[in-house]
PDB file of C-alpha atoms in Angstrom:
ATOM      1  CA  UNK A  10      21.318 390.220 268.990  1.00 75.00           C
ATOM      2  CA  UNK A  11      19.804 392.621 266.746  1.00 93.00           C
ATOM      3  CA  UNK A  12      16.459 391.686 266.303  1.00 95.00           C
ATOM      4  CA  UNK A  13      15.305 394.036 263.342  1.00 96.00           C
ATOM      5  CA  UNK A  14      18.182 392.798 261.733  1.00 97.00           C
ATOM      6  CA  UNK A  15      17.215 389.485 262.028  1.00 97.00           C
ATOM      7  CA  UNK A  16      13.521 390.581 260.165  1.00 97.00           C
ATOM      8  CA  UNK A  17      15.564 393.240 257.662  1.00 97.00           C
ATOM      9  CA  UNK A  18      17.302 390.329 256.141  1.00 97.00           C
ATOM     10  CA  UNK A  19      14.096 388.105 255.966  1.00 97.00           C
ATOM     11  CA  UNK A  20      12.302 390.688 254.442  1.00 97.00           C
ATOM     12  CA  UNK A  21      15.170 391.702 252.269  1.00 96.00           C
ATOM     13  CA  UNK A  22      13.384 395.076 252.946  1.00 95.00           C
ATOM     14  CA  UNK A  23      15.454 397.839 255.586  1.00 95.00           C
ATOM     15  CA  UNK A  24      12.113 400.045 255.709  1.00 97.00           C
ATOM     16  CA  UNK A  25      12.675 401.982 258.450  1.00 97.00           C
ATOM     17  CA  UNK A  26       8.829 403.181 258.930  1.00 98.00           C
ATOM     18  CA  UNK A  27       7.769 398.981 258.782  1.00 98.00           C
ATOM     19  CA  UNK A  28       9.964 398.140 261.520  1.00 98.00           C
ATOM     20  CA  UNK A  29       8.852 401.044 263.619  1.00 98.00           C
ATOM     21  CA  UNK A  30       5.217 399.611 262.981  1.00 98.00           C
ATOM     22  CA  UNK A  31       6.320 396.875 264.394  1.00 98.00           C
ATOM     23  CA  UNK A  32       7.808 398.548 267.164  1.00 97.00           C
ATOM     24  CA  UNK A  33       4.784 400.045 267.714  1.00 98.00           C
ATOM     25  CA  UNK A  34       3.064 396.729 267.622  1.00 98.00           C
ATOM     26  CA  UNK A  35       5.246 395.574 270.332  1.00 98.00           C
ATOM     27  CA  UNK A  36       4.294 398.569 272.662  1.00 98.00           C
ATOM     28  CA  UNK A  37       0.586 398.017 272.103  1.00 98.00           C
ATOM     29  CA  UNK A  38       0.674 394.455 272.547  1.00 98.00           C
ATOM     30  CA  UNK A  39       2.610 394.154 276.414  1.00 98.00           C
ATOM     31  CA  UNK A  40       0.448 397.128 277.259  1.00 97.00           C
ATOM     32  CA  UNK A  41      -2.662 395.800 276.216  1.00 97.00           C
ATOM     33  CA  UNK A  42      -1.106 392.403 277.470  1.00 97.00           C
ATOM     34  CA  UNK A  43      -1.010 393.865 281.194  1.00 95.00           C
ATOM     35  CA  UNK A  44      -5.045 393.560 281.226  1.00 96.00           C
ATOM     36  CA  UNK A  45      -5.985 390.964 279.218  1.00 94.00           C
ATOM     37  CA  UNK A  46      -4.151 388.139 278.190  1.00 93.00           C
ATOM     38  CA  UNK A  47      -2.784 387.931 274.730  1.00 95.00           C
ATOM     39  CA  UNK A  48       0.740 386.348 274.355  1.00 95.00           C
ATOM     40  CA  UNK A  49       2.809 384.687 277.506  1.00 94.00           C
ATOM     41  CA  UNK A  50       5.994 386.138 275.142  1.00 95.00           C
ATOM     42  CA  UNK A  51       6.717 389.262 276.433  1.00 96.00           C
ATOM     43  CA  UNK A  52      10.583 389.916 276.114  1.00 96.00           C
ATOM     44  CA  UNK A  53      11.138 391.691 273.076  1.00 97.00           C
ATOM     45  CA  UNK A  54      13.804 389.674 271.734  1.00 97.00           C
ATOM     46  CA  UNK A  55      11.319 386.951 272.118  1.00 97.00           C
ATOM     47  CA  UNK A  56       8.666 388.706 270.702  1.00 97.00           C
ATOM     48  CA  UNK A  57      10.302 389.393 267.050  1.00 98.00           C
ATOM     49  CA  UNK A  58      11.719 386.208 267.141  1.00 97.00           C
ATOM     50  CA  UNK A  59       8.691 384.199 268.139  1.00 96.00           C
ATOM     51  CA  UNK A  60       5.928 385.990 266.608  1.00 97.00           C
ATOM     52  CA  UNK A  61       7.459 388.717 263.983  1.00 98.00           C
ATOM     53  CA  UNK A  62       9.556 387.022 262.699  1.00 98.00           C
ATOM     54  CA  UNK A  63       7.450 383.654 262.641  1.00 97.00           C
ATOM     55  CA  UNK A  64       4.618 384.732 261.468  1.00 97.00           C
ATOM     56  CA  UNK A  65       6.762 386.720 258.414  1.00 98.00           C
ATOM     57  CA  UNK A  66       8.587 383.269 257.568  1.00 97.00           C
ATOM     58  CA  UNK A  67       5.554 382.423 255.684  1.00 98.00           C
ATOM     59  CA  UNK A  68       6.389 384.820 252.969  1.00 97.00           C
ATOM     60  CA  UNK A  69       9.395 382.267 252.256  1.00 96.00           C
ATOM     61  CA  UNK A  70       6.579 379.680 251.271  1.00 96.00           C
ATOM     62  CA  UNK A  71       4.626 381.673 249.225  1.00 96.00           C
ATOM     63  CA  UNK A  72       4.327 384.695 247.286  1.00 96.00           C
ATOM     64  CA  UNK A  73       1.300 386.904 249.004  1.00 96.00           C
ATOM     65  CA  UNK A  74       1.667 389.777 246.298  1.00 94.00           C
ATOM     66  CA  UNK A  75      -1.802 391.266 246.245  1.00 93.00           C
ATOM     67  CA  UNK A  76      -3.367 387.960 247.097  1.00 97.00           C
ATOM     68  CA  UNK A  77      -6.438 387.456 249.597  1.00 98.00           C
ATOM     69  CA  UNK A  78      -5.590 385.784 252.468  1.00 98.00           C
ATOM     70  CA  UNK A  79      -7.823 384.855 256.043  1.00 98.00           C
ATOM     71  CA  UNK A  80      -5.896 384.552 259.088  1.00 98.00           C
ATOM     72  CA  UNK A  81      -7.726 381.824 261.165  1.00 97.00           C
ATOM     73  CA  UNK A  82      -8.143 382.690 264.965  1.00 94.00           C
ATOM     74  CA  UNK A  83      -5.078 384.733 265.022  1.00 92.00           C
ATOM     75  CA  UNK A  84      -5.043 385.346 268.309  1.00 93.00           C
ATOM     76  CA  UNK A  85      -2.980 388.390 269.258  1.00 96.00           C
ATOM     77  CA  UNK A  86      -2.470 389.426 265.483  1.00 97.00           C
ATOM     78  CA  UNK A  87      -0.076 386.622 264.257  1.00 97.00           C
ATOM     79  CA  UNK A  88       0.388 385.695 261.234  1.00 97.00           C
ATOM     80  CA  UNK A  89      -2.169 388.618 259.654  1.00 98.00           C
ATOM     81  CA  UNK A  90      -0.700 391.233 261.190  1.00 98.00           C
ATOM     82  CA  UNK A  91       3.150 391.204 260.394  1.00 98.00           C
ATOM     83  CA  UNK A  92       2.196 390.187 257.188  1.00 98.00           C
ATOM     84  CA  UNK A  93      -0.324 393.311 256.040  1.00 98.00           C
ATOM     85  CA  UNK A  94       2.620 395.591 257.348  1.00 98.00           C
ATOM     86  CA  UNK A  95       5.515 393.716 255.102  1.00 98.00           C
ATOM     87  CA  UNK A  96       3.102 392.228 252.187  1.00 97.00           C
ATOM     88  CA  UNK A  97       0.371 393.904 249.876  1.00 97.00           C
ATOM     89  CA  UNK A  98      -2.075 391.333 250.658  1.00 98.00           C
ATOM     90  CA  UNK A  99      -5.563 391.975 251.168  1.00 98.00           C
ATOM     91  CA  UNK A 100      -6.102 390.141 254.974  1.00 98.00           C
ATOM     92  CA  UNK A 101      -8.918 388.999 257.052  1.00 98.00           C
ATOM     93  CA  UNK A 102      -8.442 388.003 260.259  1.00 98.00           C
ATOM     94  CA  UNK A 103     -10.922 386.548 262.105  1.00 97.00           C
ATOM     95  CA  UNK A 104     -11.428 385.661 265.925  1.00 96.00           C
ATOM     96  CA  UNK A 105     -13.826 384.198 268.504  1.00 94.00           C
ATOM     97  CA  UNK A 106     -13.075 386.229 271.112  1.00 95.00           C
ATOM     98  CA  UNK A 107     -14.143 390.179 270.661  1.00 97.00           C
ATOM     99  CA  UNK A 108     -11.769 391.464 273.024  1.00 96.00           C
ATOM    100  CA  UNK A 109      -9.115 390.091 271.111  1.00 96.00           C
ATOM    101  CA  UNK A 110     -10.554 391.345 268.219  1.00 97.00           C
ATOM    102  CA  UNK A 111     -11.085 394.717 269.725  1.00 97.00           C
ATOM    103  CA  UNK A 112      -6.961 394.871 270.674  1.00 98.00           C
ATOM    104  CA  UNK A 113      -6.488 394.317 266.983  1.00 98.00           C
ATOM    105  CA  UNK A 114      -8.472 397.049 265.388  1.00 98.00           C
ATOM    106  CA  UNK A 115      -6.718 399.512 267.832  1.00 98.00           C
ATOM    107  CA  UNK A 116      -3.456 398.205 266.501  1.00 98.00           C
ATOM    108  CA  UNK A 117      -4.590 398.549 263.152  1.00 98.00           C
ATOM    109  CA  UNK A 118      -6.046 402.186 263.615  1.00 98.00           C
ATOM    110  CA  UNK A 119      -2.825 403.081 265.338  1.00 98.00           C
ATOM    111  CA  UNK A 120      -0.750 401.514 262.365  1.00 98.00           C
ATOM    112  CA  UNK A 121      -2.630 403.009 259.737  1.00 98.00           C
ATOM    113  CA  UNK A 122      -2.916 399.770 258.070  1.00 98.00           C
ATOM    114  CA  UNK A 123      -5.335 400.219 255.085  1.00 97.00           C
ATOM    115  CA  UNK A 124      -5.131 396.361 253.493  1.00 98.00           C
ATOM    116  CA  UNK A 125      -6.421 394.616 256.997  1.00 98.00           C
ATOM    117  CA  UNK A 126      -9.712 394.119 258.791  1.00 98.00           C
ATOM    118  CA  UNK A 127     -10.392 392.280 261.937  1.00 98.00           C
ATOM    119  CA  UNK A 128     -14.025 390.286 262.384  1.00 98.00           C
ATOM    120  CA  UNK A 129     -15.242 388.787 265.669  1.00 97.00           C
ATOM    121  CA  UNK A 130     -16.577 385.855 263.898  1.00 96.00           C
ATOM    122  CA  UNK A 131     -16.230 382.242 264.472  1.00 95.00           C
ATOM    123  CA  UNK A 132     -14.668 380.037 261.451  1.00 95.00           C
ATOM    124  CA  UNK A 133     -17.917 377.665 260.944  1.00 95.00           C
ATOM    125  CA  UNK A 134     -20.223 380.811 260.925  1.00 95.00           C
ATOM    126  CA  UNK A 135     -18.030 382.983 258.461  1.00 97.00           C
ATOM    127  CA  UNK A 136     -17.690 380.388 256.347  1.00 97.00           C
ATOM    128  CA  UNK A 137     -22.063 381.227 255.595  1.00 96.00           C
ATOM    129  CA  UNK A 138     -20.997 384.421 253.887  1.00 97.00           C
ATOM    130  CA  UNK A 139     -16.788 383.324 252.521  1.00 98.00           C
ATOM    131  CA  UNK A 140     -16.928 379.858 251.064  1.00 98.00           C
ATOM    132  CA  UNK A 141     -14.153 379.821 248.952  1.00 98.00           C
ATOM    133  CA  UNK A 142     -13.242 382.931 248.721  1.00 98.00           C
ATOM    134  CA  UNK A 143     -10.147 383.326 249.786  1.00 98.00           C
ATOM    135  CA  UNK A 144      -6.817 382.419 248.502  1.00 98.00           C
ATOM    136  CA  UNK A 145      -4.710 381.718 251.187  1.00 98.00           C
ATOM    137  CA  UNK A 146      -6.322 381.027 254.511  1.00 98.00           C
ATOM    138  CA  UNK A 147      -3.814 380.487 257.354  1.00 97.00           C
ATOM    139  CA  UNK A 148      -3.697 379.446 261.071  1.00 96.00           C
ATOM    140  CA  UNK A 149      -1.404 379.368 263.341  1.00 92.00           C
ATOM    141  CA  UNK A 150      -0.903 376.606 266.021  1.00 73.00           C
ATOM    142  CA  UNK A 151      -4.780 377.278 266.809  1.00 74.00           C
ATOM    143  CA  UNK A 152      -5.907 373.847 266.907  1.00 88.00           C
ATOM    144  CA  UNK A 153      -4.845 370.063 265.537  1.00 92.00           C
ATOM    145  CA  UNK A 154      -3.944 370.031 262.095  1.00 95.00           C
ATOM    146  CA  UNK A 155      -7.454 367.766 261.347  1.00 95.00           C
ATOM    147  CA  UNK A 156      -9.657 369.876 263.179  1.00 96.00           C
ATOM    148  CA  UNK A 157      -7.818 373.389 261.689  1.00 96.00           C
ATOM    149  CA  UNK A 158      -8.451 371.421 257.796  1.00 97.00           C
ATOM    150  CA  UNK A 159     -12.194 371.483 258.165  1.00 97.00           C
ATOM    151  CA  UNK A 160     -12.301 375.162 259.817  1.00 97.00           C
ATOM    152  CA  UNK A 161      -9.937 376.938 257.024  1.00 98.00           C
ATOM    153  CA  UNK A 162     -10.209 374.515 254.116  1.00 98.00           C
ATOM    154  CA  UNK A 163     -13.924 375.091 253.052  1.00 98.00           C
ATOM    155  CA  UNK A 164     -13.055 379.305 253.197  1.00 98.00           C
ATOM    156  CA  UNK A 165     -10.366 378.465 250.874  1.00 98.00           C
ATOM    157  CA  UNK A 166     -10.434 378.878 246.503  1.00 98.00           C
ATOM    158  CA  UNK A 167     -10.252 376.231 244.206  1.00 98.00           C
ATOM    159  CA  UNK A 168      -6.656 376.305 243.479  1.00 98.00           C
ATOM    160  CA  UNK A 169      -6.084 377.983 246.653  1.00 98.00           C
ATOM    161  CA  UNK A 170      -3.908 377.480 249.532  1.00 98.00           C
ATOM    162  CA  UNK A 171      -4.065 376.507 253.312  1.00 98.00           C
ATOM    163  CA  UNK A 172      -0.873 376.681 255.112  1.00 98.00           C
ATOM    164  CA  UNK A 173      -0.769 375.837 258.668  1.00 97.00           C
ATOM    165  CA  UNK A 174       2.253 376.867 261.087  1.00 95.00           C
ATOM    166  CA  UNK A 175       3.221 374.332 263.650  1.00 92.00           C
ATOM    167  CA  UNK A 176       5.681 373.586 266.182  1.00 84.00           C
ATOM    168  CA  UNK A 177       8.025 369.952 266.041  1.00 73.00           C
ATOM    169  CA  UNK A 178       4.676 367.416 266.158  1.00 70.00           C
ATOM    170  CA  UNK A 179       4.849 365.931 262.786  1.00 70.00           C
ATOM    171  CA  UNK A 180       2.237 363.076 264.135  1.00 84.00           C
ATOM    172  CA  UNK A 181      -0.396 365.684 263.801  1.00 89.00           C
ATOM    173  CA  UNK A 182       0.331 365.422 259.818  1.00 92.00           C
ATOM    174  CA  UNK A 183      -0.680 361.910 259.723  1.00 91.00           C
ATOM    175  CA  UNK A 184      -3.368 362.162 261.849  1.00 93.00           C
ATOM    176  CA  UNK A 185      -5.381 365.142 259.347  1.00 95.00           C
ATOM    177  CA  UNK A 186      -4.715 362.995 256.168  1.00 95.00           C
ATOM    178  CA  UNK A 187      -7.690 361.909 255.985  1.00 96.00           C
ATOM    179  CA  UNK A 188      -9.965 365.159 256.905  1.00 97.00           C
ATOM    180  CA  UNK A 189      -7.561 366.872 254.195  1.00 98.00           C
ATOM    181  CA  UNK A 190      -8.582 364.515 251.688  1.00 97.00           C
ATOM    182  CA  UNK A 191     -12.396 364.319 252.439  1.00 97.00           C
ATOM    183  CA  UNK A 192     -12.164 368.331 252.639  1.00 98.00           C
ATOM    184  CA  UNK A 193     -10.696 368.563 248.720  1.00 98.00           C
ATOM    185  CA  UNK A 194      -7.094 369.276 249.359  1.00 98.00           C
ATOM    186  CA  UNK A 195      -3.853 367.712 248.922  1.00 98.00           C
ATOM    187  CA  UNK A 196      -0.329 368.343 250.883  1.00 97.00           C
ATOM    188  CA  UNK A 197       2.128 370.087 248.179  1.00 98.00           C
ATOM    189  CA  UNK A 198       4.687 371.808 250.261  1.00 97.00           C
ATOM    190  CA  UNK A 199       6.060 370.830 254.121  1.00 95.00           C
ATOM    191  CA  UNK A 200       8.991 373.367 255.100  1.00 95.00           C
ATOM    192  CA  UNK A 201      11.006 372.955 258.087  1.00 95.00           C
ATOM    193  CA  UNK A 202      12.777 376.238 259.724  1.00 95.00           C
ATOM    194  CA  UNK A 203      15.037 376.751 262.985  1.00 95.00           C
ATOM    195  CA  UNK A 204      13.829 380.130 264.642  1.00 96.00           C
ATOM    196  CA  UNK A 205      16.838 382.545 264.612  1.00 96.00           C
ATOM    197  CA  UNK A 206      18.538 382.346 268.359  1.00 92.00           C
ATOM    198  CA  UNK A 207      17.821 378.845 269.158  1.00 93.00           C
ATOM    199  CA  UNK A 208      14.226 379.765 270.022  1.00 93.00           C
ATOM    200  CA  UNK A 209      12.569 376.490 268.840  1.00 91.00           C
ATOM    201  CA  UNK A 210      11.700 374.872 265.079  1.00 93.00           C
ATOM    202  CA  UNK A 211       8.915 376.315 262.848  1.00 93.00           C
ATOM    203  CA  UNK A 212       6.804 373.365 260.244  1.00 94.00           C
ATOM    204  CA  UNK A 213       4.844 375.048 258.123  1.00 96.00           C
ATOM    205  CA  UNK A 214       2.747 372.708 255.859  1.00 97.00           C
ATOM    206  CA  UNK A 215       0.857 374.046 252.565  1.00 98.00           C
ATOM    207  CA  UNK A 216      -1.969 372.056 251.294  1.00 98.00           C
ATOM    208  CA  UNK A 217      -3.426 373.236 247.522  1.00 98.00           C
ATOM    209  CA  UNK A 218      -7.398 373.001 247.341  1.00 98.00           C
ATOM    210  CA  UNK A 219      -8.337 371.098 243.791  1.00 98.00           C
ATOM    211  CA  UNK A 220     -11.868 370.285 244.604  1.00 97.00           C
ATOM    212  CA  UNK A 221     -14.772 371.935 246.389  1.00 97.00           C
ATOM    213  CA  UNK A 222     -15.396 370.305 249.775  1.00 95.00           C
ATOM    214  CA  UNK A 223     -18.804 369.064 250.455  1.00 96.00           C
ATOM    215  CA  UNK A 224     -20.943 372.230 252.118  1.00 96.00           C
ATOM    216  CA  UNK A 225     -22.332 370.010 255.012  1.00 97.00           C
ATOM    217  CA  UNK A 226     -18.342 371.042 256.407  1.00 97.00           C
ATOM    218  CA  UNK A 227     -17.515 373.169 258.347  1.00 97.00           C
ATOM    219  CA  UNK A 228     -19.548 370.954 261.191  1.00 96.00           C
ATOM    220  CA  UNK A 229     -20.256 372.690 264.455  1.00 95.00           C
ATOM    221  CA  UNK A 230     -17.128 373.505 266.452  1.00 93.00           C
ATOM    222  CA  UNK A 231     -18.260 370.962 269.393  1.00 95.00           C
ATOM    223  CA  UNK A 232     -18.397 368.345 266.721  1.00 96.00           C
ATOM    224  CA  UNK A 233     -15.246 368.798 264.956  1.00 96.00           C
ATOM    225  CA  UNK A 234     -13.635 368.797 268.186  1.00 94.00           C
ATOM    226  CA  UNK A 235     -15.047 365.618 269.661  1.00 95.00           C
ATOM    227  CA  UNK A 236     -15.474 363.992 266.215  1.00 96.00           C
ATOM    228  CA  UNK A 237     -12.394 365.014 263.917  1.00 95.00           C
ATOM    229  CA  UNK A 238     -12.498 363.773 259.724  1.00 94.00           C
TER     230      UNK A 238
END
């Protein structure tokens, strides 16, 4: 299976120097991977299929063309950093954990990406200096869907979009109705996709902010957590 292919024809873009970025993501991630742990993917089939290519299906939801957009606790880079080499959005990704966050600027110094920045900060205390500022804040199979709405929606614009990736659990949907209406949003788009390769199915759900959310959310973490909306 040829994997680039597989991200050339989602793309619609055969740019050789973006595919040897991510290349070059892939090196830096199982070596990096070898002392801490970021991913438990580590074949590289698996790797553009499960993250690369995943994380760049979101561009089939929504148009990031020079749009702001906070990635949510990305983790090992995914969905912000696929997306700042293949879109001209302007991302933020932010993380709790500083080594993590530490592996990412090196990719993004080694990348030469110039429309990315990584922050160690935690979602409930960058929200103090980003309320709604952003127009698309995504997250990635971080948390439950009602305890991800009151982390991303509050960074999110009027108008604004959070889209959330998640595996086959459509209970979870149900469950965050309620947060996502106390937090201001409604559910406008719910795509299904099958991961090239039989490698497992992809729901990625895009609720559109049309009110501000009270300010008293985000709660602490420890609250959201043992009290969800």
């Amino acid at each position: 299976m040829d994997v680039k292919l597989l991200i050339t024809e989602l793309m619609k873009d055969p740019d050789e120097a973006k595919l040897a970025k991510l290349d070059k993501f892939y090196e830096l991630l199982i070596a990096k991977n070898k002392v801490m742990n970021l991913t438990n993917i580590t074949d590289y089939e698996d790797v553009y299929i499960k993250h690369f290519y995943d994380s760049l299906l979101l561009t089939k939801v929504k148009d990031f063309s020079n749009k702001s957009i906070c990635d949510v606790g990305s983790g090992a880079g995914f969905p912000g950093l696929p997306l700042a080499i293949y879109t001209s959005a302007k991302i933020t990704i932010i993380d709790a954990l500083q080594k993590r966050i530490s592996f990412l600027n090196e990719v993004i110094n080694e990348l030469d990406l110039k429309n990315v920045i990584a922050l160690h900060k935690r979602a409930e205390e960058f929200v103090v200096t980003a309320r709604s500022s952003f127009d698309v804040v995504t997250a990635r199979a971080v948390a439950k869907l009602n305890i991800l709405a009151e982390l991303c929606l509050p960074l999110v614009k009027v108008g604004g979009y959070f889209i959330a990736m998640k595996g086959s659990n459509s209970e979870e949907l149900d469950e965050a109705d309620k947060a996502i209406k106390i937090l201001g949003a409604e559910l406008v788009e719910k795509q299904e996709f099958n991961l090239p390769c039989d490698k497992g199915l992809r729901q990625i759900y895009v609720f559109q902010k049309i009110k501000e959310c009270n300010r008293k959310y985000p709660r602490a973490y420890a609250k959201i957590k043992n009290n969800p909306l």
